[in-house]
Short mmCIF file of C-alpha atoms and ligand atoms in Angstrom, two decimals:
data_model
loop_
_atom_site.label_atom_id
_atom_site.label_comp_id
_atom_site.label_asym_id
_atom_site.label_seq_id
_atom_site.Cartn_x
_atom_site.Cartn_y
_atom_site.Cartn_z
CA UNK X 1 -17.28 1.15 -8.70
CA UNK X 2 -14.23 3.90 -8.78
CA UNK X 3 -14.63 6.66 -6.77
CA UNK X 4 -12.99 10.11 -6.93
CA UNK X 5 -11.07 11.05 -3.97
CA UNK X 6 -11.08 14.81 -4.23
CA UNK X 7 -13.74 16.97 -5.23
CA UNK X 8 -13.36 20.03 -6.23
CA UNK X 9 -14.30 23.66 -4.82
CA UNK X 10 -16.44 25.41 -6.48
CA UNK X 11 -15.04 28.21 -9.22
CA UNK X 12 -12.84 28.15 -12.05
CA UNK X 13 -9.99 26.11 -12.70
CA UNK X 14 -7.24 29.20 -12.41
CA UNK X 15 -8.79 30.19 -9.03
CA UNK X 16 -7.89 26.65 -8.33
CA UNK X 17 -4.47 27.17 -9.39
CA UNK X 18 -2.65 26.16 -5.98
CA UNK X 19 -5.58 23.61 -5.09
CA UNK X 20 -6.04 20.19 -6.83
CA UNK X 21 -8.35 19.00 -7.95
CA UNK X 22 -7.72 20.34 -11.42
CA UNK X 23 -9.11 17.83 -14.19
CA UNK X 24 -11.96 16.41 -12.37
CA UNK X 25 -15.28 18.15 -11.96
CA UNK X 26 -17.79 16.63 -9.10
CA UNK X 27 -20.19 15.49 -11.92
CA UNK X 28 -19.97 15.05 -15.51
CA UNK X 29 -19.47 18.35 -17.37
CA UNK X 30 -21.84 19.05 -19.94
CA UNK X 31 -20.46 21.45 -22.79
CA UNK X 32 -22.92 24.22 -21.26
CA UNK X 33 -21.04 23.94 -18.28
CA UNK X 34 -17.37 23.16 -19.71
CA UNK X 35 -17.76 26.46 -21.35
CA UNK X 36 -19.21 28.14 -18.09
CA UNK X 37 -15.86 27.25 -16.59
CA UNK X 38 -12.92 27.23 -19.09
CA UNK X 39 -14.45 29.24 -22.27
CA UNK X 40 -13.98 27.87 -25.66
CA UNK X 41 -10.13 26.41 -26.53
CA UNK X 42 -8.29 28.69 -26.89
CA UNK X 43 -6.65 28.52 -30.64
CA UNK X 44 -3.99 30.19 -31.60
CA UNK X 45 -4.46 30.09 -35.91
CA UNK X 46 -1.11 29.55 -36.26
CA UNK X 47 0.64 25.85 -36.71
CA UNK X 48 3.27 24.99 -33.72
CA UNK X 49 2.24 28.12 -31.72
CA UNK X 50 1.46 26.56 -28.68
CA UNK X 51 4.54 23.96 -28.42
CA UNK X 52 6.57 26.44 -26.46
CA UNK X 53 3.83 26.99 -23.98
CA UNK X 54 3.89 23.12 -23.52
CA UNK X 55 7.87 23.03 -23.41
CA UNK X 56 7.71 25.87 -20.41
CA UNK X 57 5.47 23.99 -18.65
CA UNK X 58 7.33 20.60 -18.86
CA UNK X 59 4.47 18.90 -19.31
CA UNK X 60 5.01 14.75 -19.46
CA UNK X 61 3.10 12.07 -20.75
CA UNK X 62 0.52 10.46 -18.66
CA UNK X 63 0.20 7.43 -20.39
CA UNK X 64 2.82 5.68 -18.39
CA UNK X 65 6.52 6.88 -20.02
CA UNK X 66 6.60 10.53 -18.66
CA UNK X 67 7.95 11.26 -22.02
CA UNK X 68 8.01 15.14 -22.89
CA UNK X 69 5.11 15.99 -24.53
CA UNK X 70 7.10 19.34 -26.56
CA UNK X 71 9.13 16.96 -28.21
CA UNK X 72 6.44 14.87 -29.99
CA UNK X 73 4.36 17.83 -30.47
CA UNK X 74 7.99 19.14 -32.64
CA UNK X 75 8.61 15.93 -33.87
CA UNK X 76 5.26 15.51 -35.51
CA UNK X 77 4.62 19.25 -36.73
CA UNK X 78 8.41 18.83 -38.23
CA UNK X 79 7.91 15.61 -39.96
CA UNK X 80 4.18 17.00 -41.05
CA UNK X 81 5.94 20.13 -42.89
CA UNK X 82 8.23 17.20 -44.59
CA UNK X 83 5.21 15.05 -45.80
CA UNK X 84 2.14 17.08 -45.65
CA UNK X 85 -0.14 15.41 -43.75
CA UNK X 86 0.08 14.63 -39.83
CA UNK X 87 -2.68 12.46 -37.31
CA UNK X 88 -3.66 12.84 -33.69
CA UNK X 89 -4.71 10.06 -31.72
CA UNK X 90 -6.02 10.36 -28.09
CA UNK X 91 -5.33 7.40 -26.21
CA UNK X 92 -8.04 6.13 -24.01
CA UNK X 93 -6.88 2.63 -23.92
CA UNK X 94 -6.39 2.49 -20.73
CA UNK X 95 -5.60 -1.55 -20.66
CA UNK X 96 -3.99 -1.59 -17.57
CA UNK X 97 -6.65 -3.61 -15.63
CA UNK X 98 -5.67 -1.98 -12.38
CA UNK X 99 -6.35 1.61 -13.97
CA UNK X 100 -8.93 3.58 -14.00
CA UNK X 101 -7.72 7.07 -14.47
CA UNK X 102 -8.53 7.49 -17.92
CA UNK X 103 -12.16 5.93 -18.35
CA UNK X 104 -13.26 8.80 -15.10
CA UNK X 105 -11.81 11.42 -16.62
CA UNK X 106 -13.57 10.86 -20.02
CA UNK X 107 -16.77 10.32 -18.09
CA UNK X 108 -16.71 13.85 -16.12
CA UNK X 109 -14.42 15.92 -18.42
CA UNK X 110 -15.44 14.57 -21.93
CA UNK X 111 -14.41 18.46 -23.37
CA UNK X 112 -10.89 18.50 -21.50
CA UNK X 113 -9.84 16.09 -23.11
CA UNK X 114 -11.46 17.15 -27.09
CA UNK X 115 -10.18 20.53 -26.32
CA UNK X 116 -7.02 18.81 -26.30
CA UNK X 117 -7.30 16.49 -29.09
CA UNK X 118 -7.85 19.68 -31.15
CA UNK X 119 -5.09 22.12 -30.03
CA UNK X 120 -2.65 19.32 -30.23
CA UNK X 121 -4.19 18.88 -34.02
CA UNK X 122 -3.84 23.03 -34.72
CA UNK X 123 -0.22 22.66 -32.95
CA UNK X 124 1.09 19.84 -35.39
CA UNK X 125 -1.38 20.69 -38.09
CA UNK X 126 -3.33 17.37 -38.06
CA UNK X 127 -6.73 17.15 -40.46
CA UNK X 128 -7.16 13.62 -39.19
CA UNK X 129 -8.23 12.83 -35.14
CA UNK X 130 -9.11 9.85 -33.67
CA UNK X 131 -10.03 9.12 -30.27
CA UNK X 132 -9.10 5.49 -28.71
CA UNK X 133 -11.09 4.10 -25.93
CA UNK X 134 -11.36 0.84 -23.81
CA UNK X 135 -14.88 0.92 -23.74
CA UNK X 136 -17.63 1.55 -26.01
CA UNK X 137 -17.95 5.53 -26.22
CA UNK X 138 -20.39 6.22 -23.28
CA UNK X 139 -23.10 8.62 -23.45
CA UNK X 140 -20.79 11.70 -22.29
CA UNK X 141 -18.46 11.46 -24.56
CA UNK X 142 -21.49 10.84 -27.40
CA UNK X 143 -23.04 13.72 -26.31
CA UNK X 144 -20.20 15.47 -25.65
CA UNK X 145 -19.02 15.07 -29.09
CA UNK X 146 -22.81 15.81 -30.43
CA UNK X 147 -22.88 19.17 -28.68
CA UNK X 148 -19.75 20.43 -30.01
CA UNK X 149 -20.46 20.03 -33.63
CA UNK X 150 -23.60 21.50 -33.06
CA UNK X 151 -22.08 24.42 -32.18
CA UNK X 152 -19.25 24.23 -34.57
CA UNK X 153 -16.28 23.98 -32.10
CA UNK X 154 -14.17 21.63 -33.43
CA UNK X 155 -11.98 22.58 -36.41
CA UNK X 156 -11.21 18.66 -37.43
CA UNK X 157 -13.90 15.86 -36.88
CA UNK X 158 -12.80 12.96 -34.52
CA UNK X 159 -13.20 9.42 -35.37
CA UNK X 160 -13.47 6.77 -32.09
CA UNK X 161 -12.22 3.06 -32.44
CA UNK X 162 -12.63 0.71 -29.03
CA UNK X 163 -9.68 -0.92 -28.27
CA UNK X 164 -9.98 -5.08 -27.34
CA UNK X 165 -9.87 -5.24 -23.99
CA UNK X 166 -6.01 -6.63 -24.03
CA UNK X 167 -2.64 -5.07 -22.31
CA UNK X 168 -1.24 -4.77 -25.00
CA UNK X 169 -4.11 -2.49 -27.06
CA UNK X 170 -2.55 0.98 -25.55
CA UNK X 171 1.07 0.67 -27.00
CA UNK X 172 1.42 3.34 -29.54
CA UNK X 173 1.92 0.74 -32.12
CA UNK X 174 -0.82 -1.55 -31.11
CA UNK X 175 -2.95 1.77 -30.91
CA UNK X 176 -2.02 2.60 -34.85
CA UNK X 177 -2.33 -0.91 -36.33
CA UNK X 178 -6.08 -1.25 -34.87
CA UNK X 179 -6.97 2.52 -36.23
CA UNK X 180 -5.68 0.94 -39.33
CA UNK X 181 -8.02 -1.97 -39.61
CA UNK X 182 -5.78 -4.58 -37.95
CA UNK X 183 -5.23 -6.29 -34.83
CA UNK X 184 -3.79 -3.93 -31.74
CA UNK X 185 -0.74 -5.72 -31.84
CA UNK X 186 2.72 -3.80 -31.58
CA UNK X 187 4.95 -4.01 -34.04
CA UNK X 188 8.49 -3.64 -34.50
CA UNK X 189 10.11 0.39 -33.96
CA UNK X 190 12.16 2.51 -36.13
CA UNK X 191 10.59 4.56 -37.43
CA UNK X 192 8.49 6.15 -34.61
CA UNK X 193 5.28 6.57 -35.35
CA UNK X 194 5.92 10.91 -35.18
CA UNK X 195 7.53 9.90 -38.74
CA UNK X 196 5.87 7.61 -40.09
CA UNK X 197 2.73 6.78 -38.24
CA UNK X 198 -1.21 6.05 -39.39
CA UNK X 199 -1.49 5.58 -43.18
CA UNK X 200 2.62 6.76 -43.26
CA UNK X 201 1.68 10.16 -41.95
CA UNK X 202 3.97 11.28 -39.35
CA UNK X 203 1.01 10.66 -35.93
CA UNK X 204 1.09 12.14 -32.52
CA UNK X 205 -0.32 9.75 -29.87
CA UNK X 206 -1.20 11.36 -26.65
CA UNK X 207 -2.45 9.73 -23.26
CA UNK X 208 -6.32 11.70 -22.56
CA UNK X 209 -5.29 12.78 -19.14
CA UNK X 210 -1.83 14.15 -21.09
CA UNK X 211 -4.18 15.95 -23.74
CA UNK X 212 -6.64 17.26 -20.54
CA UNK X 213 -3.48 19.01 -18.76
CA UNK X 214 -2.95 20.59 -22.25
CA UNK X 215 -6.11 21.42 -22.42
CA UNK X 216 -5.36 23.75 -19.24
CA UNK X 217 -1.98 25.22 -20.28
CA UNK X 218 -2.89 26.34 -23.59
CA UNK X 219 -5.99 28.96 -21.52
CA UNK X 220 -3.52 29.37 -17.92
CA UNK X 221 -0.21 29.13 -19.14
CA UNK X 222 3.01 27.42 -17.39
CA UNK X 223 3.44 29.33 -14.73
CA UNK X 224 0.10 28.12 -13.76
CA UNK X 225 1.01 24.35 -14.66
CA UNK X 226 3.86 24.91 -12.42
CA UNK X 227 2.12 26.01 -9.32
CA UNK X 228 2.36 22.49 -8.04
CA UNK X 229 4.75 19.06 -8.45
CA UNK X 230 8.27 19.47 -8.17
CA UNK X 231 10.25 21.41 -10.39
CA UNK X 232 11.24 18.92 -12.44
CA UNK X 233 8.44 17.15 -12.88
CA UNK X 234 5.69 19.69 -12.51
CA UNK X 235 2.15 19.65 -12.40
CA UNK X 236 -0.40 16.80 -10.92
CA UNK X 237 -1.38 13.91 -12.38
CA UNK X 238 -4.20 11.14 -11.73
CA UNK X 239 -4.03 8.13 -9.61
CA UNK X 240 -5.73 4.97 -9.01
CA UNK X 241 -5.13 3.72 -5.48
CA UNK X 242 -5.99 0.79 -3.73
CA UNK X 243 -5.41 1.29 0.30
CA UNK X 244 -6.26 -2.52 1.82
CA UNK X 245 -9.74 -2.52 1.01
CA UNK X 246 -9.51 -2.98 -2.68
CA UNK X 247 -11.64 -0.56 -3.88
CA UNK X 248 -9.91 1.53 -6.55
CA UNK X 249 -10.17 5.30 -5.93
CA UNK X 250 -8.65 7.97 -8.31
CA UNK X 251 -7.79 10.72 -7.39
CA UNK X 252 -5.80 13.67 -8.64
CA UNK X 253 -2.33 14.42 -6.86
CA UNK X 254 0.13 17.14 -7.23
CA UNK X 255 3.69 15.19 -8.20
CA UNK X 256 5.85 14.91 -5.53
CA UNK X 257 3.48 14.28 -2.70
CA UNK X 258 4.37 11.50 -0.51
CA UNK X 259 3.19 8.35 -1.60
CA UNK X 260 2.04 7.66 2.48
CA UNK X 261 -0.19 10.78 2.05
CA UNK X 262 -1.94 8.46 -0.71
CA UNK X 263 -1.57 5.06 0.51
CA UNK X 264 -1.46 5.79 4.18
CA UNK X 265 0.66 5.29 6.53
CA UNK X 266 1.47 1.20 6.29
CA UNK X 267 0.02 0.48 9.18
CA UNK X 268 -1.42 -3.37 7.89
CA UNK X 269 0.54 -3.20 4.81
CA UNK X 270 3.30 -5.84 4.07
CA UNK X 271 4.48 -3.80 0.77
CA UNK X 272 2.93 -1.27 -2.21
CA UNK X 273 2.95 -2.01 -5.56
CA UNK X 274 4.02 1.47 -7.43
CA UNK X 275 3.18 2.01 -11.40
CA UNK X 276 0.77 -1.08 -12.17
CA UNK X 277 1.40 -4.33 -13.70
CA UNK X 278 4.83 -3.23 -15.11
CA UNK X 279 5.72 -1.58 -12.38
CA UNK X 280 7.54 -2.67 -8.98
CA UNK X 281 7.13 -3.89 -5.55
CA UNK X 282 8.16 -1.86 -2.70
CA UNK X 283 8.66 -2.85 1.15
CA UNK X 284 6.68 -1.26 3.91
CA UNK X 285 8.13 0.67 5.78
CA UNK X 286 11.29 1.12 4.27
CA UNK X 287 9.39 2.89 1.27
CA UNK X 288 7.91 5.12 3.62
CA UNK X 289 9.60 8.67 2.92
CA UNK X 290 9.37 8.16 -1.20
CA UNK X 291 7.04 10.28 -2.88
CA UNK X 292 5.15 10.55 -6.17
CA UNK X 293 8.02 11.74 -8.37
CA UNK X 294 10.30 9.95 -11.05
CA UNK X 295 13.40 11.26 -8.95
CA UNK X 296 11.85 9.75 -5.96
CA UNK X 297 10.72 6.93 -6.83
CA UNK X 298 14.04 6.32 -9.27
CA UNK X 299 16.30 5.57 -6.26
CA UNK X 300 14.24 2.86 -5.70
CA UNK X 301 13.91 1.38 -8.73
CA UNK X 302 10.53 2.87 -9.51
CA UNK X 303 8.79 5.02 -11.65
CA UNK X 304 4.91 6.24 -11.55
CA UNK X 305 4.29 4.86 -14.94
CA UNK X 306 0.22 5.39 -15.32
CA UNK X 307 -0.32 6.30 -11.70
CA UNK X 308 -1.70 2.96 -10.26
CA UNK X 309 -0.77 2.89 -6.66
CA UNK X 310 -1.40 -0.17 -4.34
CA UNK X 311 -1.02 -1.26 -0.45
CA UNK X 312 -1.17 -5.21 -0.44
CA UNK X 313 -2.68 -5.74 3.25
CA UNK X 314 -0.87 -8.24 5.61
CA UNK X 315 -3.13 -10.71 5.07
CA UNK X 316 -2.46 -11.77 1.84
CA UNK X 317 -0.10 -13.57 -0.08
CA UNK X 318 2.11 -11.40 -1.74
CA UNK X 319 3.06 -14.06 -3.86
CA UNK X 320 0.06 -15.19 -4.77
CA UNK X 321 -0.67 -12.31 -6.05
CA UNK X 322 2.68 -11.73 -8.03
CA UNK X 323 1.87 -15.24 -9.51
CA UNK X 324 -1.65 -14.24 -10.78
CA UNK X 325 -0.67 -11.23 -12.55
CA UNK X 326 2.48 -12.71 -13.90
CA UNK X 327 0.57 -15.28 -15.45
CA UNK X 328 -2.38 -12.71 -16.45
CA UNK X 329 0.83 -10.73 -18.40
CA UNK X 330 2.56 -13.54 -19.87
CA UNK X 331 -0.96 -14.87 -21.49
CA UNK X 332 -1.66 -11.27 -22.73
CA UNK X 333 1.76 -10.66 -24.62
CA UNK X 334 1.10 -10.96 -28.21
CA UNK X 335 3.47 -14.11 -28.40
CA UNK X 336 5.03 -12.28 -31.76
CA UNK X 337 9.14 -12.23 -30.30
CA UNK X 338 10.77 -14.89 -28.25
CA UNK X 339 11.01 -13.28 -25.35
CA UNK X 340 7.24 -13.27 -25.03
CA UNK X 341 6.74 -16.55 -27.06
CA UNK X 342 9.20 -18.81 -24.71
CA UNK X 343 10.06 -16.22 -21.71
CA UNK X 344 7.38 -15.62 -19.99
CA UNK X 345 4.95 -18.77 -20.07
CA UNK X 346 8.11 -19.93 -18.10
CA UNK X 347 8.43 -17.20 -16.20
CA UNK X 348 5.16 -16.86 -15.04
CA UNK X 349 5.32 -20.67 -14.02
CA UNK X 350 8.52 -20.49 -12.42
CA UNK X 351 6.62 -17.32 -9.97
CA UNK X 352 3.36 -19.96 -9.71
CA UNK X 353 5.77 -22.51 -8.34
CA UNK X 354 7.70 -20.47 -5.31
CA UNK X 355 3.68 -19.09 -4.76
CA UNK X 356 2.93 -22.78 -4.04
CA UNK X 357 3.88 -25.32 -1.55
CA UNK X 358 7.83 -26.17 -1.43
CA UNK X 359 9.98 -25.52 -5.01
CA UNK X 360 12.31 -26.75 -6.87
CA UNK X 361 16.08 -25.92 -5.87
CA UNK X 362 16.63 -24.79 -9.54
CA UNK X 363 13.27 -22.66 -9.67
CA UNK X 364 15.05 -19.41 -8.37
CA UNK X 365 18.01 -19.23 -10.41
CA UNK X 366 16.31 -20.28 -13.80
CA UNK X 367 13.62 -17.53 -12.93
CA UNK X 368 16.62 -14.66 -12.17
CA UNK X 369 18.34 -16.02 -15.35
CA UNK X 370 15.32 -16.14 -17.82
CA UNK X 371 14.26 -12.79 -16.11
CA UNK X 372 18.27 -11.04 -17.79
CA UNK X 373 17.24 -13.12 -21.42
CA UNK X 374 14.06 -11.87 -21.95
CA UNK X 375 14.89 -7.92 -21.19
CA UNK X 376 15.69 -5.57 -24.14
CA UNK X 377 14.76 -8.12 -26.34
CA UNK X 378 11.18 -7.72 -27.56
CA UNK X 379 9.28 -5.29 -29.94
CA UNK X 380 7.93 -3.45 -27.16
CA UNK X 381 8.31 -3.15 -23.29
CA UNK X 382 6.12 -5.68 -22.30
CA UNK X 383 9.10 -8.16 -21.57
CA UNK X 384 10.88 -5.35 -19.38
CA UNK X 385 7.66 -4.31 -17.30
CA UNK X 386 6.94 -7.78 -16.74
CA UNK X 387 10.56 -8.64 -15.45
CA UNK X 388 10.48 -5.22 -13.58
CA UNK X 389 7.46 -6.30 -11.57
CA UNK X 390 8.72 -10.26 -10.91
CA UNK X 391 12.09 -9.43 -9.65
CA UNK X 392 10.57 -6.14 -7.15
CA UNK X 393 8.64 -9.35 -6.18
CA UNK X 394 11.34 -11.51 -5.76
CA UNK X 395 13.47 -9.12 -3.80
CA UNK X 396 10.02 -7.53 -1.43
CA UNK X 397 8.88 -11.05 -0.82
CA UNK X 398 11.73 -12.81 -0.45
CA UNK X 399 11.10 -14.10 3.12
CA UNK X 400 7.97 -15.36 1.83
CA UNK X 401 9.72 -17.89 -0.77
CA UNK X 402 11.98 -19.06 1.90
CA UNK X 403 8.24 -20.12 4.43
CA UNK X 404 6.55 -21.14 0.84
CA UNK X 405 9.59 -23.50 0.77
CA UNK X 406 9.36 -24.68 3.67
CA UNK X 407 5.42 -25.17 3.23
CA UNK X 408 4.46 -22.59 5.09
CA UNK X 409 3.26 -18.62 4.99
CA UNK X 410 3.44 -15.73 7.12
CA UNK X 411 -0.10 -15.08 6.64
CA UNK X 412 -1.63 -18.35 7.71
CA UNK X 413 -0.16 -21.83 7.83
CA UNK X 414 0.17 -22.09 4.10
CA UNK X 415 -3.25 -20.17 3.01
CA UNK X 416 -3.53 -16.36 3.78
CA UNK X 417 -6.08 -15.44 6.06
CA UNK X 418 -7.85 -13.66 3.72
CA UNK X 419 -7.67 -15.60 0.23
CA UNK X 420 -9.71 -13.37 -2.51
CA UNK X 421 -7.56 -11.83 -4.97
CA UNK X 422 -6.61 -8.46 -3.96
CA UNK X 423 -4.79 -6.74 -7.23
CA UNK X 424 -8.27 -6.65 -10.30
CA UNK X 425 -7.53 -8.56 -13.21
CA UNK X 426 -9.83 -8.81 -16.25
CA UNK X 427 -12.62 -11.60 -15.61
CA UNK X 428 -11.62 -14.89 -16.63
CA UNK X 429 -8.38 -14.69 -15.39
CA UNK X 430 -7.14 -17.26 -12.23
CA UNK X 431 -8.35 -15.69 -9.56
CA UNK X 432 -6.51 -18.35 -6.45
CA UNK X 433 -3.95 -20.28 -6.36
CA UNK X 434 -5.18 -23.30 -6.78
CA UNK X 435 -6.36 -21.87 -10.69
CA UNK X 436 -2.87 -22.57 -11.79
CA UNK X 437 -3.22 -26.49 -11.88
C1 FMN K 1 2.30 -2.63 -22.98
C2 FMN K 1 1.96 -1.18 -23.05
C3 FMN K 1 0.65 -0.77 -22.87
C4 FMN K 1 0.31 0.59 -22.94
N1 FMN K 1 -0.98 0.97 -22.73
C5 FMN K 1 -1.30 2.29 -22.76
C6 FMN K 1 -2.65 2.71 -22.53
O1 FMN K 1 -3.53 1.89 -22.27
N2 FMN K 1 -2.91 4.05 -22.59
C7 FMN K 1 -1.94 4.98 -22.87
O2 FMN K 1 -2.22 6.17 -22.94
N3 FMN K 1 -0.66 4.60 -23.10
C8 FMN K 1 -0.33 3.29 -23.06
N4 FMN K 1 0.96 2.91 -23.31
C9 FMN K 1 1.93 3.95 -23.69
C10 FMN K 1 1.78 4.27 -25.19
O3 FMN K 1 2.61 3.39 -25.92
C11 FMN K 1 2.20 5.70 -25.51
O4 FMN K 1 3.51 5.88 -25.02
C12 FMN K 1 1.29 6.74 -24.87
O5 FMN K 1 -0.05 6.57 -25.27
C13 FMN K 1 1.76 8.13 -25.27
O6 FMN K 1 1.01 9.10 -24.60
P1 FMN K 1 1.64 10.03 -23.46
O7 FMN K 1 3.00 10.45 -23.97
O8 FMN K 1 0.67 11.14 -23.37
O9 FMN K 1 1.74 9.21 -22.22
C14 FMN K 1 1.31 1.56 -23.23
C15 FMN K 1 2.64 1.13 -23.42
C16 FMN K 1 2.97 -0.21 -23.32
C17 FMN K 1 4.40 -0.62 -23.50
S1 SF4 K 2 7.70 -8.10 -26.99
FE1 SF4 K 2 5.97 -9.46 -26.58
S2 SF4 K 2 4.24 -8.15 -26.34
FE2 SF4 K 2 5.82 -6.92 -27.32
S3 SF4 K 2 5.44 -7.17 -29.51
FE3 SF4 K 2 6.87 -8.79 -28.97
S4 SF4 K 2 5.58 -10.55 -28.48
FE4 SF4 K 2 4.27 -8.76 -28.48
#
């Protein structure tokens, strides 16, 4: 069960300008009452119109790469006036088991996110729109999606696929080759898919939360985006956070606010895991000050990725945990490039291996050097995030290889007091440590 952190007040979203939450009504929003608040999208009937609007705001992706959403939106429209035909996709994948962002949002703001889907469309002037999801469409976005051709709001009608429930279904690649009939498996880059995308035509794919903030600027403008984040990284964006008692909350935070103000204050926490499964380990307290920016959270090695936030309580095994979600990664790369194929099996049970009982004196060094062979060297990123989150681990838990040599662990006398996995992986996965054997 996620729950959503903060509610909001009552009133319209630009009276809420300074105040967050701005995406996520208390209940799901009907199109009666969608309409009550924002009014219909607002299109502008002319191709590319609203891409500077998006570029003042400096809007990002919230899929995971904070990529700048203007320059797909240009890309595509560009490459569309080149072949005549462009695709949007809205990307509710959402395979990052420890997320939960995306599926909420689509449950209480089914509209801010179709609103987007179709300005995006007008803006790179798409006749084709799909919508992406992890889960089979539920009854809001059915009904959303119902209401609004009854009324005859949507200029382009919007095809949904459901993703497998694999990591590796979200990447932009993955996304297009299942939309095409195929497996969501990634496939090898140039060209980007804003060339040559779905069926060749030149496709944007945008994250739902990304096309729900668009949503917003195209009716209050930038200066509205900009009322909170940083100023070079404005706006909020959604989290999913897990303080120490596992239950994932989301809720909306302006970027820049201190990661503490999320994950409290440490106080019981050995480290926090920042950006998901591909993202990285960070030690408590010396993380303390960082906050919920890609500037911030840079200096450290860290970036906010998809906005999964975590506070691994002192009594559990850090390592244990690394080792189950290593493992979960390396079984859910698509095995297509060697990295994947030969790196990571052996990465993952090089990580197992310091999580258990005494290691090998070569198990360290073979895991740093298979960690530098595998990076930059796959189709996709999956290699990279996985090395990004073993070696955080490496580094964070470091005295806890050296008592796991020894046969020991600082959270019991080799067992940690508390011994359920902490970090949610899909069912079926190991779930102790003893499931690697
Ligand atoms: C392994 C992997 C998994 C991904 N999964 C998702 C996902 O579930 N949802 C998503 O929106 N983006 C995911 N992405 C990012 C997409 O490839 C793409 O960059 C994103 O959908 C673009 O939208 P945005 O610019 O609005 O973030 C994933 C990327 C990688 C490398
Ligand atoms: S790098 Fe790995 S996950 Fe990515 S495409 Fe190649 S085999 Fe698949």
């Amino acid at each position: 069960m996620t729950t959503v952190v903060n509610q909001p007040a009552a009133g319209g979203a630009a009276q809420q300008a300074a105040g967050l939450p701005r995406l996520l009504p208390a209940a799901p929003e009907d199109l009666r009452a969608h309409l009550a608040r924002y009014g219909p999208a607002p299109y502008r009937n002319q191709s590319g119109a609203l891409i500077a609007d998006v570029e003042a705001s400096g809007l990002t992706g919230r899929g995971g790469a904070a990529f700048p959403v203007h320059r797909k939106l240009a890309a595509v429209a560009r490459a569309g006036v080149r072949q005549g035909r462009t695709v949007v996709v809205a990307n509710g994948a959402e395979s990052e088991p420890a997320s939960r962002k995306d599926e909420l949002l689509l449950q209480l703001a089914p509209n801010l996110v179709l609103d987007g889907l179709q300005l995006t469309a007008e803006a790179v002037g798409a006749a084709e729109a799909h919508l992406y999801l992890h889960y089979a469409p539920g009854p809001q976005i059915l009904r959303a999606l119902a209401e609004r051709a009854a009324r005859g709001l949507d200029r382009i009608a919007v095809t949904i696929t459901q993703a497998p429930p694999r990591f590796l279904a979200g990447q932009e690649t993955a996304v297009l080759n299942r939309l095409g009939g195929g497996p969501a498996l990634p496939t090898f880059q140039p060209p980007r898919v804003s060339e040559r995308g779905l069926g060749g035509a030149p496709t944007l794919v945008q994250n739902v939360e990304t096309l729900a903030h668009l949503a917003l600027i195209a009716r209050y403008g930038p200066r509205w985006f900009r009322a909170v984040g940083t100023a070079a990284e404005p706006g909020s964006m959604l989290t999913t956070i897990y303080r120490p008692d596992g239950k994932a909350h989301v809720r909306e935070a302006a970027i820049g606010t201190p990661v503490r103000t999320l994950l409290g204050d440490g106080a019981g926490v050995q480290a926090w895991l920042v950006g998901g499964y591909h993202g990285t380990w960070l030690p408590v307290p010396d993380a303390a000050g960082i906050t919920l920016d890609n500037a911030s959270l840079g200096q450290s090695g860290a970036a906010a990725g998809a906005g999964v936030l975590a506070a691994l309580p002192s009594g559990r095994c850090g390592l244990t945990e690394a080792a189950r979600v290593t493992r979960y990664l390396a079984a859910e790369s698509a095995g297509q490039c060697g990295p994947c194929l030969n790196g990571l099996p052996r990465i993952a049970a090089a990580v197992a291996e310091l999580a258990g009982s005494g290691h090998r004196r070569q198990t360290l060094d073979d895991l740093k050097r298979w960690s530098g062979l595998v990076e930059g060297r796959g189709a996709c990123h999956h290699p990279d995030g996985t090395v990004r989150f073993v070696r955080s681990a490496l580094v964070v838990f470091e005295p806890e290889i050296q008592r796991h040599a020894r046969g020991h662990c600082s959270v019991g006398n080799h067992g940690a007091t508390d011994r359920a996995p902490f970090l949610p992986l899909p069912p079926g996965m190991p779930t102790s440590e003893e499931d690697w054997t």
